[in-house]
Coordinates of N, CA, C and O in Angstrom, one line a residue:
X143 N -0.1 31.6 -31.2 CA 0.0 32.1 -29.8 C -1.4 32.3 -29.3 O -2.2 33.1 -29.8
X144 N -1.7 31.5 -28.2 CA -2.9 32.2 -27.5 C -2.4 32.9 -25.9 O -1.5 32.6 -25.1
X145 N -3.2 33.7 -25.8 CA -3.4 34.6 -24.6 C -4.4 34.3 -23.3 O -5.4 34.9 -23.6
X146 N -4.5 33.8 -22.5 CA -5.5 33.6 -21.8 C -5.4 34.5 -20.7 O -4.3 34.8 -20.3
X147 N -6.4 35.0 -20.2 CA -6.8 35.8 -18.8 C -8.2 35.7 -18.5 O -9.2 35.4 -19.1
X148 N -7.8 36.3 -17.1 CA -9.1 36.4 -16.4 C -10.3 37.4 -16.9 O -10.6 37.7 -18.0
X149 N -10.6 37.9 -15.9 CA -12.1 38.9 -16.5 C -11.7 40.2 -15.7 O -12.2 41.3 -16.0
X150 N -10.7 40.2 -14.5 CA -10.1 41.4 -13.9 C -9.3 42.4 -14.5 O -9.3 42.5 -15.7
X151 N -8.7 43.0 -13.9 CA -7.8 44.4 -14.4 C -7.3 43.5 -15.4 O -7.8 43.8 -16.5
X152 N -6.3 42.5 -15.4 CA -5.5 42.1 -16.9 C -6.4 41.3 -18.0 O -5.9 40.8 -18.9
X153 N -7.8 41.3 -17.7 CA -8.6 41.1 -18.6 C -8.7 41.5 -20.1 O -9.0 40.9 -21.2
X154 N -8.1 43.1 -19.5 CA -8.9 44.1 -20.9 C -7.2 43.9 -22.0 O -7.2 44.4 -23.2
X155 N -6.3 43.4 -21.6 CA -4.7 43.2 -22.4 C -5.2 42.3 -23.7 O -4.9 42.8 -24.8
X156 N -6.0 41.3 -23.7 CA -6.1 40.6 -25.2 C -6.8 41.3 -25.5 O -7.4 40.4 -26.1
X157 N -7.4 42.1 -25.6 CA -8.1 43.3 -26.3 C -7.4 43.7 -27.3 O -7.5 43.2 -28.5
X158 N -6.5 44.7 -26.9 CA -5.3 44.7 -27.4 C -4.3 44.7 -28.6 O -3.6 45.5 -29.3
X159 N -4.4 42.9 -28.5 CA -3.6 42.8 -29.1 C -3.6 41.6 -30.4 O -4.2 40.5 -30.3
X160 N -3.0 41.9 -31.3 CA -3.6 40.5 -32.6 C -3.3 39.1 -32.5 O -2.4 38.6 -33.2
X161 N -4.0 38.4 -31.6 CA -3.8 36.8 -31.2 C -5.0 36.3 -30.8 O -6.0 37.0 -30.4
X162 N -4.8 35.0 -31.0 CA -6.1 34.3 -30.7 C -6.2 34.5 -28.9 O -5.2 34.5 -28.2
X163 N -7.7 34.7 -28.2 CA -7.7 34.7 -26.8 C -8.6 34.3 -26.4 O -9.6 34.0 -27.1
X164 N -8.4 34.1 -24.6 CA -9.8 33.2 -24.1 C -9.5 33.7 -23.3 O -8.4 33.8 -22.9
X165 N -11.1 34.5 -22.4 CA -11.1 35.3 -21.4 C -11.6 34.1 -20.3 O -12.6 33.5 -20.7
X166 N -11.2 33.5 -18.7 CA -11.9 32.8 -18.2 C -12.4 33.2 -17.1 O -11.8 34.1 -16.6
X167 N -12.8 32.9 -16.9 CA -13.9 33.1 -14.9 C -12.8 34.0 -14.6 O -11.9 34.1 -15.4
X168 N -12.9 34.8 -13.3 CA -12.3 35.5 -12.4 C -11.4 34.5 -11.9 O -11.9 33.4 -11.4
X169 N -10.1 34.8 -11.8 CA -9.7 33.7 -11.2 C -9.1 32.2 -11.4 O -8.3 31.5 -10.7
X170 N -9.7 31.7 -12.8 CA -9.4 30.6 -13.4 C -8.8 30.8 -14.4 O -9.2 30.1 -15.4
X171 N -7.9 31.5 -14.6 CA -6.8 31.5 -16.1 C -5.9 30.2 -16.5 O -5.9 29.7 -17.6
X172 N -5.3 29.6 -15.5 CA -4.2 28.5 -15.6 C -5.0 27.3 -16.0 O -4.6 26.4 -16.7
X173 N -6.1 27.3 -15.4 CA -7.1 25.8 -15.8 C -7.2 25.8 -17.5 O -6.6 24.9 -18.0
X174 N -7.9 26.5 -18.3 CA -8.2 26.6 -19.7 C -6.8 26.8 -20.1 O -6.4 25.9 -20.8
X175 N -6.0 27.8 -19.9 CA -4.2 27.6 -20.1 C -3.6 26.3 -20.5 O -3.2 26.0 -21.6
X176 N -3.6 25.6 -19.3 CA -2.9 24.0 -18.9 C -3.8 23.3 -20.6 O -3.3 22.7 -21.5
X177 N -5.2 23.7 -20.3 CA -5.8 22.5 -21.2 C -5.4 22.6 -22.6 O -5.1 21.6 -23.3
X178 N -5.4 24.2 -23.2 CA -5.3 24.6 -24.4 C -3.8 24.1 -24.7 O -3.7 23.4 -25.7
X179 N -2.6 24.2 -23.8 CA -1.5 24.0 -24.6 C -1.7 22.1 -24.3 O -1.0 21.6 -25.1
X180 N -2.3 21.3 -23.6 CA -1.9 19.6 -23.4 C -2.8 19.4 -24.6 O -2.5 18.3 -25.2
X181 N -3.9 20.1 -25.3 CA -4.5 19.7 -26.5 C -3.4 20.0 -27.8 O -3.7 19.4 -28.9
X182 N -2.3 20.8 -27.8 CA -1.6 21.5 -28.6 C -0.3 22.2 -27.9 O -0.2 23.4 -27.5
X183 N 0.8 21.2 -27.9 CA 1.8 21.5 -27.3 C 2.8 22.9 -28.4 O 3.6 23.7 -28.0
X184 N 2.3 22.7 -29.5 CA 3.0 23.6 -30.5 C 2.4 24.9 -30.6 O 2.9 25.7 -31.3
X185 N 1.4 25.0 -29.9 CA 0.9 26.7 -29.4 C 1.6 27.4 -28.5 O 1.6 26.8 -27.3
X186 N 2.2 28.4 -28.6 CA 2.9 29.2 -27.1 C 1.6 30.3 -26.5 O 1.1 31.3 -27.0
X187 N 1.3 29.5 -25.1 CA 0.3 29.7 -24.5 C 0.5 30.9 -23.2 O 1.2 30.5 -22.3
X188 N -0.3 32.3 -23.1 CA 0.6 33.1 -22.2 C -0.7 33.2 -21.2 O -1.9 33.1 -21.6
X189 N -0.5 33.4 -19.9 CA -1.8 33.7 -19.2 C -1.1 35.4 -18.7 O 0.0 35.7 -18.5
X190 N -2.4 36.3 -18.8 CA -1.9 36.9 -18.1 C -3.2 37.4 -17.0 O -4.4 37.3 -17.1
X191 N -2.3 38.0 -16.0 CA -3.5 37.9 -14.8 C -3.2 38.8 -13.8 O -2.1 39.3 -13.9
X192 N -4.0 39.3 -12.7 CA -3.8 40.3 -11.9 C -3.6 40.1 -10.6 O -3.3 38.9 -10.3
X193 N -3.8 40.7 -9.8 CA -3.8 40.1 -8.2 C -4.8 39.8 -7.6 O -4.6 39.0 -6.7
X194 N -6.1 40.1 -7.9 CA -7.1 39.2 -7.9 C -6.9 37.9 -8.1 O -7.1 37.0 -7.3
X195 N -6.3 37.7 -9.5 CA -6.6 36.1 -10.0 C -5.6 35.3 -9.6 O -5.5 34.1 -10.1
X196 N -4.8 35.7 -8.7 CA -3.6 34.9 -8.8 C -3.6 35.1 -7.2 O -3.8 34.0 -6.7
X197 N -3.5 35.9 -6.4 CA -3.2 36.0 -5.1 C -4.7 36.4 -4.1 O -4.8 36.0 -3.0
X198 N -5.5 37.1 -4.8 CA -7.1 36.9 -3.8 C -7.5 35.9 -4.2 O -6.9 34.9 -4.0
X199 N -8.8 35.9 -5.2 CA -9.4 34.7 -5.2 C -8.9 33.3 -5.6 O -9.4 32.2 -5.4
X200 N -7.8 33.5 -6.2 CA -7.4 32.4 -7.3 C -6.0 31.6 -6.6 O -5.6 30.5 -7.1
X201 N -5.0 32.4 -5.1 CA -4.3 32.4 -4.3 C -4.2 30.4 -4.3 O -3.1 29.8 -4.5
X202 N -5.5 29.8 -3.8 CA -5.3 28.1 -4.4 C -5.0 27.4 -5.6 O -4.3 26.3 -5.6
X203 N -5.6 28.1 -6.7 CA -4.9 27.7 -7.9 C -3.6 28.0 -8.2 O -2.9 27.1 -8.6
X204 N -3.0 28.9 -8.1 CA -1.7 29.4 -8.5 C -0.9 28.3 -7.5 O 0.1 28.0 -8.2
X205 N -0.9 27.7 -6.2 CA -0.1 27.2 -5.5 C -0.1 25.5 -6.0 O 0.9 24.7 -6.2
X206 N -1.7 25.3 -6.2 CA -1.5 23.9 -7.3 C -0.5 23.8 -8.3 O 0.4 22.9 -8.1
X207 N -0.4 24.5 -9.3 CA -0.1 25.0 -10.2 C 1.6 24.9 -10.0 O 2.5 24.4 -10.7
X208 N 1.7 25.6 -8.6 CA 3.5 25.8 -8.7 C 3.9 24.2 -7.8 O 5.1 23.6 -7.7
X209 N 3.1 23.9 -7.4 CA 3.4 22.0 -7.1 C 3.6 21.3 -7.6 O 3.0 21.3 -8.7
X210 N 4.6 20.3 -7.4 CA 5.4 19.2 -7.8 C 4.4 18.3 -8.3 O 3.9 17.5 -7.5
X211 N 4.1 18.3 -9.7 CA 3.2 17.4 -10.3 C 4.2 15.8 -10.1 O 5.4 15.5 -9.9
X212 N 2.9 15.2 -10.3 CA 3.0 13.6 -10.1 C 3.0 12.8 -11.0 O 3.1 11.6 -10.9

């Protein structure tokens, strides 16, 4: 299992807890997410994130993200 978050309030959660983790940019959690599990589909991959990273600054990634990939 990896954990990924941002550097905001849900930052300090893989602290925490006994699993491999990657803290990324403010805002950028899903990018490093997406890559870690398409390098390793047999990792269960969790982002966790706050309203900063997902609805202020990060509000365009999260909407990519929930788009009808091609």
């Amino acid at each position: 299992m990896v954990i990924v978050s941002g550097i905001g309030q849900a930052g300090k959660l893989p602290h925490f807890l006994k699993s491999h983790t990657y803290n990324s940019l403010h805002s950028r959690a899903l990018s490093p997410a997406t890559a870690i599990k398409a390098v390793n589909k047999d990792l269960k991959v969790i982002v966790t994130t706050g309203d900063g990273d997902m609805y202020g600054e990060g509000g365009n990634h999260f909407i990519h993200y929930c788009s009808p990939k091609s």
